[in-house]
């Protein structure tokens, strides 16, 4: 990590696969994760510990986490909806656990069937459970502030409430919070404003990353705003697959290939070999022949004479 300017967290095996009809085989998931790690992707969210009846596409998450743990240098992340999910993630060996705290309470009730009060109780229980573990075995625990930029159900979301929930989560003892544009409503000015307010109220070290969607074409603009203000981790999905199945119309993660190209062209090191990354896309497309994949860089190819920051 010392030689990386911006950390890319690949969320395709979780956020991408949960939103498509195809159920990718466990072996294909393992091949995808191994290939992206070999391309230099430092962190991959490999699945979600939700009941298989809710999201059957991710029923094999425990096995996938255990496999990903065997890849040297890879930070293995997983999403959990509650304490039970966190227990399963801990047992499987995830390095990082994320839980969604939807600022839109309506979305929270649809997504995880819990109110704000109930979610904060779950977060508190998870913090206490992690503290019971030996110090060297504690996973990093992040709260993702979902629908922080707006909600397809409620509409505009109060920025004051975003900050209030961030403050409450940090007070409970989470390692950090993340801003999540679940519905693709966000714009660069809004992202900078929210980031500054959370830094002012929670401490700069408590907010490092953003999860952005490209639903309205603002994904890379928002990613650039995040870099400009000083955020250091950006989530993205290979081929731009995925979205939230409980937020109508929330398709369109940022395309990992386009994000890496932009950052590397700017002279920012991601640690990722972009040519190897483009080859991973072919592997995933072969495993998901019925699913559409997005991205301008894969279609156009790298510019003639392009020199990446990583490795230069």
PDB file of C-alpha atoms in Angstrom:
ATOM      1  CA  UNK A   1       0.000   0.000   0.000  1.00  0.00           C
ATOM      2  CA  UNK A   2       2.940   2.376   0.514  1.00  0.00           C
ATOM      3  CA  UNK A   3       3.369   2.838  -3.225  1.00  0.00           C
ATOM      4  CA  UNK A   4      -0.311   3.483  -3.983  1.00  0.00           C
ATOM      5  CA  UNK A   5      -1.853   6.943  -4.270  1.00  0.00           C
ATOM      6  CA  UNK A   6      -5.479   5.807  -4.637  1.00  0.00           C
ATOM      7  CA  UNK A   7      -6.806   2.433  -3.488  1.00  0.00           C
ATOM      8  CA  UNK A   8      -9.354   0.788  -5.765  1.00  0.00           C
ATOM      9  CA  UNK A   9     -11.770  -1.506  -3.962  1.00  0.00           C
ATOM     10  CA  UNK A  10     -13.356  -3.886  -6.461  1.00  0.00           C
ATOM     11  CA  UNK A  11     -16.989  -4.590  -5.543  1.00  0.00           C
ATOM     12  CA  UNK A  12     -18.094  -6.548  -8.618  1.00  0.00           C
ATOM     13  CA  UNK A  13     -18.175  -9.989  -6.961  1.00  0.00           C
ATOM     14  CA  UNK A  14     -20.643  -8.548  -4.427  1.00  0.00           C
ATOM     15  CA  UNK A  15     -22.445  -5.465  -5.705  1.00  0.00           C
ATOM     16  CA  UNK A  16     -22.190  -6.586  -9.308  1.00  0.00           C
ATOM     17  CA  UNK A  17     -23.356 -10.177  -8.931  1.00  0.00           C
ATOM     18  CA  UNK A  18     -26.192  -9.445  -6.475  1.00  0.00           C
ATOM     19  CA  UNK A  19     -28.013  -7.391  -9.103  1.00  0.00           C
ATOM     20  CA  UNK A  20     -27.941  -9.715 -12.092  1.00  0.00           C
ATOM     21  CA  UNK A  21     -29.991 -12.792 -12.901  1.00  0.00           C
ATOM     22  CA  UNK A  22     -27.084 -15.102 -13.643  1.00  0.00           C
ATOM     23  CA  UNK A  23     -25.690 -17.032 -10.695  1.00  0.00           C
ATOM     24  CA  UNK A  24     -21.941 -17.226 -11.290  1.00  0.00           C
ATOM     25  CA  UNK A  25     -20.330 -20.517 -10.297  1.00  0.00           C
ATOM     26  CA  UNK A  26     -18.051 -20.565  -7.271  1.00  0.00           C
ATOM     27  CA  UNK A  27     -15.107 -21.610  -9.418  1.00  0.00           C
ATOM     28  CA  UNK A  28     -15.675 -18.701 -11.811  1.00  0.00           C
ATOM     29  CA  UNK A  29     -15.824 -16.308  -8.846  1.00  0.00           C
ATOM     30  CA  UNK A  30     -12.534 -17.666  -7.552  1.00  0.00           C
ATOM     31  CA  UNK A  31     -10.936 -17.292 -10.986  1.00  0.00           C
ATOM     32  CA  UNK A  32     -12.183 -13.677 -11.218  1.00  0.00           C
ATOM     33  CA  UNK A  33     -10.861 -12.756  -7.786  1.00  0.00           C
ATOM     34  CA  UNK A  34      -7.505 -14.438  -8.382  1.00  0.00           C
ATOM     35  CA  UNK A  35      -7.083 -12.711 -11.745  1.00  0.00           C
ATOM     36  CA  UNK A  36      -7.910  -9.250 -10.374  1.00  0.00           C
ATOM     37  CA  UNK A  37      -5.572  -9.744  -7.442  1.00  0.00           C
ATOM     38  CA  UNK A  38      -2.841 -10.795  -9.891  1.00  0.00           C
ATOM     39  CA  UNK A  39      -3.502  -7.569 -11.834  1.00  0.00           C
ATOM     40  CA  UNK A  40      -2.724  -5.643  -8.653  1.00  0.00           C
ATOM     41  CA  UNK A  41      -6.185  -4.819  -7.274  1.00  0.00           C
ATOM     42  CA  UNK A  42      -5.470  -4.408  -3.537  1.00  0.00           C
ATOM     43  CA  UNK A  43      -8.952  -4.969  -2.079  1.00  0.00           C
ATOM     44  CA  UNK A  44     -11.942  -6.973  -3.299  1.00  0.00           C
ATOM     45  CA  UNK A  45     -15.404  -7.163  -1.757  1.00  0.00           C
ATOM     46  CA  UNK A  46     -16.001 -10.812  -2.530  1.00  0.00           C
ATOM     47  CA  UNK A  47     -19.554 -11.307  -1.292  1.00  0.00           C
ATOM     48  CA  UNK A  48     -22.270 -10.624   1.238  1.00  0.00           C
ATOM     49  CA  UNK A  49     -23.390 -12.638   4.253  1.00  0.00           C
ATOM     50  CA  UNK A  50     -27.104 -12.340   3.609  1.00  0.00           C
ATOM     51  CA  UNK A  51     -29.535 -15.289   3.654  1.00  0.00           C
ATOM     52  CA  UNK A  52     -29.340 -17.250   0.363  1.00  0.00           C
ATOM     53  CA  UNK A  53     -33.120 -16.976   0.106  1.00  0.00           C
ATOM     54  CA  UNK A  54     -32.714 -13.195  -0.242  1.00  0.00           C
ATOM     55  CA  UNK A  55     -29.737 -13.087  -2.610  1.00  0.00           C
ATOM     56  CA  UNK A  56     -29.039 -16.597  -3.983  1.00  0.00           C
ATOM     57  CA  UNK A  57     -26.249 -15.206  -6.183  1.00  0.00           C
ATOM     58  CA  UNK A  58     -24.096 -14.841  -3.046  1.00  0.00           C
ATOM     59  CA  UNK A  59     -24.936 -18.097  -1.254  1.00  0.00           C
ATOM     60  CA  UNK A  60     -21.315 -19.295  -1.465  1.00  0.00           C
ATOM     61  CA  UNK A  61     -19.760 -16.217   0.154  1.00  0.00           C
ATOM     62  CA  UNK A  62     -18.159 -18.110   3.068  1.00  0.00           C
ATOM     63  CA  UNK A  63     -16.314 -20.414   0.665  1.00  0.00           C
ATOM     64  CA  UNK A  64     -15.288 -17.501  -1.545  1.00  0.00           C
ATOM     65  CA  UNK A  65     -13.939 -15.533   1.443  1.00  0.00           C
ATOM     66  CA  UNK A  66     -11.947 -18.555   2.633  1.00  0.00           C
ATOM     67  CA  UNK A  67     -10.436 -18.921  -0.846  1.00  0.00           C
ATOM     68  CA  UNK A  68      -9.661 -15.218  -1.238  1.00  0.00           C
ATOM     69  CA  UNK A  69      -7.853 -15.296   2.114  1.00  0.00           C
ATOM     70  CA  UNK A  70      -5.266 -17.609   0.551  1.00  0.00           C
ATOM     71  CA  UNK A  71      -4.205 -14.943  -1.992  1.00  0.00           C
ATOM     72  CA  UNK A  72      -1.129 -13.137  -0.653  1.00  0.00           C
ATOM     73  CA  UNK A  73      -1.500  -9.391  -0.159  1.00  0.00           C
ATOM     74  CA  UNK A  74      -5.207  -9.215  -0.970  1.00  0.00           C
ATOM     75  CA  UNK A  75      -7.524  -7.421   1.466  1.00  0.00           C
ATOM     76  CA  UNK A  76     -10.735  -9.470   1.557  1.00  0.00           C
ATOM     77  CA  UNK A  77     -13.922  -7.499   2.247  1.00  0.00           C
ATOM     78  CA  UNK A  78     -17.509  -8.650   2.763  1.00  0.00           C
ATOM     79  CA  UNK A  79     -20.849  -6.936   3.323  1.00  0.00           C
ATOM     80  CA  UNK A  80     -23.055  -7.892   6.280  1.00  0.00           C
ATOM     81  CA  UNK A  81     -26.642  -6.830   7.081  1.00  0.00           C
ATOM     82  CA  UNK A  82     -26.576  -7.547  10.829  1.00  0.00           C
ATOM     83  CA  UNK A  83     -24.775  -9.226  13.742  1.00  0.00           C
ATOM     84  CA  UNK A  84     -25.452 -12.730  12.447  1.00  0.00           C
ATOM     85  CA  UNK A  85     -23.893 -11.817   9.113  1.00  0.00           C
ATOM     86  CA  UNK A  86     -20.919 -10.293  10.924  1.00  0.00           C
ATOM     87  CA  UNK A  87     -20.454 -13.502  12.951  1.00  0.00           C
ATOM     88  CA  UNK A  88     -20.367 -15.474   9.703  1.00  0.00           C
ATOM     89  CA  UNK A  89     -17.912 -13.024   8.124  1.00  0.00           C
ATOM     90  CA  UNK A  90     -15.628 -13.255  11.152  1.00  0.00           C
ATOM     91  CA  UNK A  91     -15.782 -17.055  11.074  1.00  0.00           C
ATOM     92  CA  UNK A  92     -14.916 -17.079   7.360  1.00  0.00           C
ATOM     93  CA  UNK A  93     -11.946 -14.784   7.949  1.00  0.00           C
ATOM     94  CA  UNK A  94     -12.874 -11.513   6.203  1.00  0.00           C
ATOM     95  CA  UNK A  95     -10.274  -8.770   6.698  1.00  0.00           C
ATOM     96  CA  UNK A  96     -12.912  -6.042   6.394  1.00  0.00           C
ATOM     97  CA  UNK A  97     -16.626  -6.007   7.195  1.00  0.00           C
ATOM     98  CA  UNK A  98     -19.004  -3.357   5.877  1.00  0.00           C
ATOM     99  CA  UNK A  99     -22.594  -2.786   6.950  1.00  0.00           C
ATOM    100  CA  UNK A 100     -25.051  -0.506   5.119  1.00  0.00           C
ATOM    101  CA  UNK A 101     -26.690   2.212   7.203  1.00  0.00           C
ATOM    102  CA  UNK A 102     -29.211   3.810   4.876  1.00  0.00           C
ATOM    103  CA  UNK A 103     -29.754   7.497   5.564  1.00  0.00           C
ATOM    104  CA  UNK A 104     -33.169   7.054   3.948  1.00  0.00           C
ATOM    105  CA  UNK A 105     -35.053   5.093   6.601  1.00  0.00           C
ATOM    106  CA  UNK A 106     -37.533   3.860   3.983  1.00  0.00           C
ATOM    107  CA  UNK A 107     -34.653   2.334   2.038  1.00  0.00           C
ATOM    108  CA  UNK A 108     -33.243   0.839   5.240  1.00  0.00           C
ATOM    109  CA  UNK A 109     -36.542  -0.893   5.969  1.00  0.00           C
ATOM    110  CA  UNK A 110     -36.644  -2.335   2.434  1.00  0.00           C
ATOM    111  CA  UNK A 111     -32.940  -3.210   2.257  1.00  0.00           C
ATOM    112  CA  UNK A 112     -32.236  -4.690   5.697  1.00  0.00           C
ATOM    113  CA  UNK A 113     -35.713  -4.547   7.305  1.00  0.00           C
ATOM    114  CA  UNK A 114     -34.480  -2.333  10.139  1.00  0.00           C
ATOM    115  CA  UNK A 115     -35.034   1.244  11.285  1.00  0.00           C
ATOM    116  CA  UNK A 116     -32.182   3.631  12.102  1.00  0.00           C
ATOM    117  CA  UNK A 117     -32.455   2.809  15.804  1.00  0.00           C
ATOM    118  CA  UNK A 118     -32.343  -0.922  15.085  1.00  0.00           C
ATOM    119  CA  UNK A 119     -29.380  -0.569  12.721  1.00  0.00           C
ATOM    120  CA  UNK A 120     -27.408   1.437  15.282  1.00  0.00           C
ATOM    121  CA  UNK A 121     -28.135  -1.322  17.824  1.00  0.00           C
ATOM    122  CA  UNK A 122     -26.765  -3.920  15.362  1.00  0.00           C
ATOM    123  CA  UNK A 123     -23.668  -1.797  14.737  1.00  0.00           C
ATOM    124  CA  UNK A 124     -23.085  -1.516  18.500  1.00  0.00           C
ATOM    125  CA  UNK A 125     -23.377  -5.300  18.904  1.00  0.00           C
ATOM    126  CA  UNK A 126     -20.921  -5.896  16.056  1.00  0.00           C
ATOM    127  CA  UNK A 127     -18.394  -3.467  17.562  1.00  0.00           C
ATOM    128  CA  UNK A 128     -18.636  -5.300  20.892  1.00  0.00           C
ATOM    129  CA  UNK A 129     -18.235  -8.685  19.168  1.00  0.00           C
ATOM    130  CA  UNK A 130     -15.127  -7.540  17.290  1.00  0.00           C
ATOM    131  CA  UNK A 131     -13.605  -6.186  20.514  1.00  0.00           C
ATOM    132  CA  UNK A 132     -13.905  -9.668  22.030  1.00  0.00           C
ATOM    133  CA  UNK A 133     -11.456 -10.980  19.428  1.00  0.00           C
ATOM    134  CA  UNK A 134      -7.667 -10.938  19.954  1.00  0.00           C
ATOM    135  CA  UNK A 135      -6.284  -7.648  18.635  1.00  0.00           C
ATOM    136  CA  UNK A 136      -4.506  -9.222  15.675  1.00  0.00           C
ATOM    137  CA  UNK A 137      -7.660 -11.047  14.542  1.00  0.00           C
ATOM    138  CA  UNK A 138     -10.077  -8.113  14.460  1.00  0.00           C
ATOM    139  CA  UNK A 139     -11.482  -7.266  11.032  1.00  0.00           C
ATOM    140  CA  UNK A 140     -11.752  -3.622  10.040  1.00  0.00           C
ATOM    141  CA  UNK A 141     -15.361  -2.502  10.496  1.00  0.00           C
ATOM    142  CA  UNK A 142     -16.847   0.143   8.206  1.00  0.00           C
ATOM    143  CA  UNK A 143     -20.341   1.614   8.109  1.00  0.00           C
ATOM    144  CA  UNK A 144     -21.462   2.540   4.609  1.00  0.00           C
ATOM    145  CA  UNK A 145     -23.803   5.543   4.672  1.00  0.00           C
ATOM    146  CA  UNK A 146     -26.141   4.312   1.921  1.00  0.00           C
ATOM    147  CA  UNK A 147     -28.417   6.678  -0.007  1.00  0.00           C
ATOM    148  CA  UNK A 148     -26.309   9.549   1.367  1.00  0.00           C
ATOM    149  CA  UNK A 149     -26.841  11.579  -1.803  1.00  0.00           C
ATOM    150  CA  UNK A 150     -30.541  10.922  -2.352  1.00  0.00           C
ATOM    151  CA  UNK A 151     -33.095   8.122  -2.465  1.00  0.00           C
ATOM    152  CA  UNK A 152     -35.307   6.826  -5.271  1.00  0.00           C
ATOM    153  CA  UNK A 153     -38.056   6.204  -2.703  1.00  0.00           C
ATOM    154  CA  UNK A 154     -37.873   9.258  -0.415  1.00  0.00           C
ATOM    155  CA  UNK A 155     -36.238  11.715  -2.813  1.00  0.00           C
ATOM    156  CA  UNK A 156     -33.824  14.290  -1.309  1.00  0.00           C
ATOM    157  CA  UNK A 157     -31.942  13.173   1.797  1.00  0.00           C
ATOM    158  CA  UNK A 158     -31.020  15.567   4.610  1.00  0.00           C
ATOM    159  CA  UNK A 159     -27.303  16.320   4.700  1.00  0.00           C
ATOM    160  CA  UNK A 160     -27.677  17.065   8.413  1.00  0.00           C
ATOM    161  CA  UNK A 161     -28.989  13.510   8.891  1.00  0.00           C
ATOM    162  CA  UNK A 162     -26.037  12.055   6.932  1.00  0.00           C
ATOM    163  CA  UNK A 163     -23.670  13.799   9.338  1.00  0.00           C
ATOM    164  CA  UNK A 164     -25.713  12.864  12.421  1.00  0.00           C
ATOM    165  CA  UNK A 165     -25.681   9.153  11.520  1.00  0.00           C
ATOM    166  CA  UNK A 166     -21.942   9.300  10.777  1.00  0.00           C
ATOM    167  CA  UNK A 167     -21.336  10.858  14.205  1.00  0.00           C
ATOM    168  CA  UNK A 168     -23.454   8.181  15.926  1.00  0.00           C
ATOM    169  CA  UNK A 169     -21.675   5.324  14.116  1.00  0.00           C
ATOM    170  CA  UNK A 170     -18.235   6.718  14.984  1.00  0.00           C
ATOM    171  CA  UNK A 171     -19.295   7.201  18.607  1.00  0.00           C
ATOM    172  CA  UNK A 172     -20.170   3.497  18.756  1.00  0.00           C
ATOM    173  CA  UNK A 173     -16.579   2.672  17.843  1.00  0.00           C
ATOM    174  CA  UNK A 174     -16.566   1.756  14.141  1.00  0.00           C
ATOM    175  CA  UNK A 175     -13.235   2.107  12.353  1.00  0.00           C
ATOM    176  CA  UNK A 176     -14.631   4.386   9.676  1.00  0.00           C
ATOM    177  CA  UNK A 177     -17.678   5.426   7.683  1.00  0.00           C
ATOM    178  CA  UNK A 178     -17.998   5.578   3.906  1.00  0.00           C
ATOM    179  CA  UNK A 179     -20.186   7.720   1.662  1.00  0.00           C
ATOM    180  CA  UNK A 180     -22.356   5.671  -0.667  1.00  0.00           C
ATOM    181  CA  UNK A 181     -24.252   7.036  -3.671  1.00  0.00           C
ATOM    182  CA  UNK A 182     -26.565   4.018  -3.804  1.00  0.00           C
ATOM    183  CA  UNK A 183     -28.952   5.576  -6.304  1.00  0.00           C
ATOM    184  CA  UNK A 184     -26.621   7.618  -8.523  1.00  0.00           C
ATOM    185  CA  UNK A 185     -28.017  10.972  -7.385  1.00  0.00           C
ATOM    186  CA  UNK A 186     -24.713  12.525  -6.324  1.00  0.00           C
ATOM    187  CA  UNK A 187     -22.773  15.402  -7.859  1.00  0.00           C
ATOM    188  CA  UNK A 188     -19.228  16.652  -7.195  1.00  0.00           C
ATOM    189  CA  UNK A 189     -20.223  19.732  -5.154  1.00  0.00           C
ATOM    190  CA  UNK A 190     -22.444  17.598  -2.924  1.00  0.00           C
ATOM    191  CA  UNK A 191     -19.697  15.008  -2.439  1.00  0.00           C
ATOM    192  CA  UNK A 192     -17.165  17.622  -1.365  1.00  0.00           C
ATOM    193  CA  UNK A 193     -19.664  19.288   0.964  1.00  0.00           C
ATOM    194  CA  UNK A 194     -20.615  16.038   2.710  1.00  0.00           C
ATOM    195  CA  UNK A 195     -16.999  14.919   2.993  1.00  0.00           C
ATOM    196  CA  UNK A 196     -15.924  18.189   4.632  1.00  0.00           C
ATOM    197  CA  UNK A 197     -18.832  18.093   7.087  1.00  0.00           C
ATOM    198  CA  UNK A 198     -18.110  14.517   8.151  1.00  0.00           C
ATOM    199  CA  UNK A 199     -14.403  15.291   8.537  1.00  0.00           C
ATOM    200  CA  UNK A 200     -15.257  18.316  10.689  1.00  0.00           C
ATOM    201  CA  UNK A 201     -17.609  16.320  12.919  1.00  0.00           C
ATOM    202  CA  UNK A 202     -15.966  12.884  13.039  1.00  0.00           C
ATOM    203  CA  UNK A 203     -12.280  13.410  12.265  1.00  0.00           C
ATOM    204  CA  UNK A 204     -10.542  13.133   8.929  1.00  0.00           C
ATOM    205  CA  UNK A 205      -9.305   9.596   9.591  1.00  0.00           C
ATOM    206  CA  UNK A 206     -12.918   8.335   9.924  1.00  0.00           C
ATOM    207  CA  UNK A 207     -13.860   8.919   6.264  1.00  0.00           C
ATOM    208  CA  UNK A 208     -11.504   7.741   3.529  1.00  0.00           C
ATOM    209  CA  UNK A 209     -13.661   6.187   0.847  1.00  0.00           C
ATOM    210  CA  UNK A 210     -16.679   6.518  -1.429  1.00  0.00           C
ATOM    211  CA  UNK A 211     -18.966   4.093  -3.214  1.00  0.00           C
ATOM    212  CA  UNK A 212     -20.261   5.752  -6.372  1.00  0.00           C
ATOM    213  CA  UNK A 213     -22.727   4.782  -9.080  1.00  0.00           C
ATOM    214  CA  UNK A 214     -22.777   6.031 -12.654  1.00  0.00           C
ATOM    215  CA  UNK A 215     -26.565   5.911 -13.053  1.00  0.00           C
ATOM    216  CA  UNK A 216     -26.714   9.483 -14.364  1.00  0.00           C
ATOM    217  CA  UNK A 217     -23.226   9.656 -15.834  1.00  0.00           C
ATOM    218  CA  UNK A 218     -21.657  11.377 -12.813  1.00  0.00           C
ATOM    219  CA  UNK A 219     -19.506   8.481 -11.637  1.00  0.00           C
ATOM    220  CA  UNK A 220     -16.076   9.575 -12.830  1.00  0.00           C
ATOM    221  CA  UNK A 221     -16.829  13.245 -12.134  1.00  0.00           C
ATOM    222  CA  UNK A 222     -17.622  12.313  -8.544  1.00  0.00           C
ATOM    223  CA  UNK A 223     -14.538  10.093  -8.346  1.00  0.00           C
ATOM    224  CA  UNK A 224     -12.385  12.995  -9.504  1.00  0.00           C
ATOM    225  CA  UNK A 225     -14.002  15.246  -6.878  1.00  0.00           C
ATOM    226  CA  UNK A 226     -13.208  12.598  -4.260  1.00  0.00           C
ATOM    227  CA  UNK A 227      -9.555  12.525  -5.331  1.00  0.00           C
ATOM    228  CA  UNK A 228      -9.353  16.327  -5.436  1.00  0.00           C
ATOM    229  CA  UNK A 229     -10.630  16.689  -1.881  1.00  0.00           C
ATOM    230  CA  UNK A 230      -8.302  13.996  -0.546  1.00  0.00           C
ATOM    231  CA  UNK A 231     -10.314  10.790  -0.257  1.00  0.00           C
ATOM    232  CA  UNK A 232      -8.063   7.801  -0.899  1.00  0.00           C
ATOM    233  CA  UNK A 233     -10.343   4.789  -1.542  1.00  0.00           C
ATOM    234  CA  UNK A 234     -12.861   4.456  -4.377  1.00  0.00           C
ATOM    235  CA  UNK A 235     -15.174   1.498  -4.973  1.00  0.00           C
ATOM    236  CA  UNK A 236     -15.798   0.312  -8.516  1.00  0.00           C
ATOM    237  CA  UNK A 237     -17.043  -2.725 -10.404  1.00  0.00           C
ATOM    238  CA  UNK A 238     -15.429  -4.512 -13.318  1.00  0.00           C
ATOM    239  CA  UNK A 239     -17.480  -3.765 -16.412  1.00  0.00           C
ATOM    240  CA  UNK A 240     -19.730  -1.498 -14.333  1.00  0.00           C
ATOM    241  CA  UNK A 241     -22.057  -4.353 -13.458  1.00  0.00           C
ATOM    242  CA  UNK A 242     -24.334  -4.069 -10.458  1.00  0.00           C
ATOM    243  CA  UNK A 243     -26.426  -1.799  -8.292  1.00  0.00           C
ATOM    244  CA  UNK A 244     -28.790  -2.108  -5.352  1.00  0.00           C
ATOM    245  CA  UNK A 245     -31.717  -4.518  -5.927  1.00  0.00           C
ATOM    246  CA  UNK A 246     -33.739  -2.683  -3.269  1.00  0.00           C
ATOM    247  CA  UNK A 247     -33.399   0.793  -4.802  1.00  0.00           C
ATOM    248  CA  UNK A 248     -35.389   1.072  -8.057  1.00  0.00           C
ATOM    249  CA  UNK A 249     -33.261   2.116 -11.022  1.00  0.00           C
ATOM    250  CA  UNK A 250     -30.002   2.097  -9.043  1.00  0.00           C
ATOM    251  CA  UNK A 251     -27.922   0.470 -11.752  1.00  0.00           C
ATOM    252  CA  UNK A 252     -24.463   1.390 -12.812  1.00  0.00           C
ATOM    253  CA  UNK A 253     -21.385   1.068 -10.632  1.00  0.00           C
ATOM    254  CA  UNK A 254     -18.311   2.975 -11.781  1.00  0.00           C
ATOM    255  CA  UNK A 255     -16.390   0.892 -14.332  1.00  0.00           C
ATOM    256  CA  UNK A 256     -13.123  -0.259 -12.739  1.00  0.00           C
ATOM    257  CA  UNK A 257     -11.296  -0.186 -16.066  1.00  0.00           C
ATOM    258  CA  UNK A 258     -12.295   3.439 -16.792  1.00  0.00           C
ATOM    259  CA  UNK A 259     -11.485   4.556 -13.234  1.00  0.00           C
ATOM    260  CA  UNK A 260      -8.033   2.966 -13.307  1.00  0.00           C
ATOM    261  CA  UNK A 261      -7.306   4.497 -16.706  1.00  0.00           C
ATOM    262  CA  UNK A 262      -8.307   7.976 -15.523  1.00  0.00           C
ATOM    263  CA  UNK A 263      -6.217   7.822 -12.369  1.00  0.00           C
ATOM    264  CA  UNK A 264      -3.167   6.312 -14.041  1.00  0.00           C
ATOM    265  CA  UNK A 265      -3.365   8.854 -16.895  1.00  0.00           C
ATOM    266  CA  UNK A 266      -3.372  11.582 -14.235  1.00  0.00           C
ATOM    267  CA  UNK A 267      -0.136  10.200 -12.812  1.00  0.00           C
ATOM    268  CA  UNK A 268      -1.750   8.640  -9.738  1.00  0.00           C
ATOM    269  CA  UNK A 269      -0.564   5.146  -8.856  1.00  0.00           C
ATOM    270  CA  UNK A 270      -3.238   2.517  -8.239  1.00  0.00           C
ATOM    271  CA  UNK A 271      -0.852  -0.445  -8.167  1.00  0.00           C
ATOM    272  CA  UNK A 272      -2.945  -2.028 -10.934  1.00  0.00           C
ATOM    273  CA  UNK A 273      -1.617  -3.263 -14.275  1.00  0.00           C
ATOM    274  CA  UNK A 274      -4.339  -1.966 -16.576  1.00  0.00           C
ATOM    275  CA  UNK A 275      -3.571  -4.377 -19.422  1.00  0.00           C
ATOM    276  CA  UNK A 276      -3.945  -7.331 -17.051  1.00  0.00           C
ATOM    277  CA  UNK A 277      -7.153  -5.764 -15.737  1.00  0.00           C
ATOM    278  CA  UNK A 278      -8.597  -5.572 -19.249  1.00  0.00           C
ATOM    279  CA  UNK A 279      -7.825  -9.275 -19.663  1.00  0.00           C
ATOM    280  CA  UNK A 280      -9.809 -10.050 -16.495  1.00  0.00           C
ATOM    281  CA  UNK A 281     -12.848  -8.497 -18.160  1.00  0.00           C
ATOM    282  CA  UNK A 282     -12.703 -11.125 -20.906  1.00  0.00           C
ATOM    283  CA  UNK A 283     -12.647 -13.877 -18.290  1.00  0.00           C
ATOM    284  CA  UNK A 284     -15.693 -12.439 -16.504  1.00  0.00           C
ATOM    285  CA  UNK A 285     -17.612 -11.828 -19.729  1.00  0.00           C
ATOM    286  CA  UNK A 286     -17.083 -15.471 -20.691  1.00  0.00           C
ATOM    287  CA  UNK A 287     -18.549 -16.539 -17.326  1.00  0.00           C
ATOM    288  CA  UNK A 288     -21.502 -14.136 -17.717  1.00  0.00           C
ATOM    289  CA  UNK A 289     -22.366 -14.394 -21.418  1.00  0.00           C
ATOM    290  CA  UNK A 290     -25.943 -13.155 -20.921  1.00  0.00           C
ATOM    291  CA  UNK A 291     -24.964 -10.033 -18.968  1.00  0.00           C
ATOM    292  CA  UNK A 292     -24.075  -6.639 -20.412  1.00  0.00           C
ATOM    293  CA  UNK A 293     -20.757  -5.083 -19.426  1.00  0.00           C
ATOM    294  CA  UNK A 294     -19.917  -1.404 -19.745  1.00  0.00           C
ATOM    295  CA  UNK A 295     -16.875   0.813 -20.121  1.00  0.00           C
ATOM    296  CA  UNK A 296     -15.281   3.150 -22.651  1.00  0.00           C
ATOM    297  CA  UNK A 297     -11.645   2.164 -22.121  1.00  0.00           C
ATOM    298  CA  UNK A 298     -12.208  -1.532 -22.893  1.00  0.00           C
ATOM    299  CA  UNK A 299     -14.084  -0.569 -26.081  1.00  0.00           C
ATOM    300  CA  UNK A 300     -11.629   2.058 -27.319  1.00  0.00           C
ATOM    301  CA  UNK A 301      -8.415   0.472 -26.063  1.00  0.00           C
ATOM    302  CA  UNK A 302      -5.503   2.273 -24.469  1.00  0.00           C
ATOM    303  CA  UNK A 303      -4.210   5.365 -26.318  1.00  0.00           C
ATOM    304  CA  UNK A 304      -1.127   4.957 -28.460  1.00  0.00           C
ATOM    305  CA  UNK A 305       1.966   5.571 -26.368  1.00  0.00           C
ATOM    306  CA  UNK A 306       0.024   5.481 -23.084  1.00  0.00           C
ATOM    307  CA  UNK A 307       2.295   5.244 -20.046  1.00  0.00           C
ATOM    308  CA  UNK A 308       0.680   4.245 -16.767  1.00  0.00           C
ATOM    309  CA  UNK A 309       1.782   5.781 -13.465  1.00  0.00           C
ATOM    310  CA  UNK A 310       1.975   2.355 -11.855  1.00  0.00           C
ATOM    311  CA  UNK A 311       5.243   0.742 -12.786  1.00  0.00           C
ATOM    312  CA  UNK A 312       6.656   3.878 -14.374  1.00  0.00           C
TER     313      UNK A 312
END
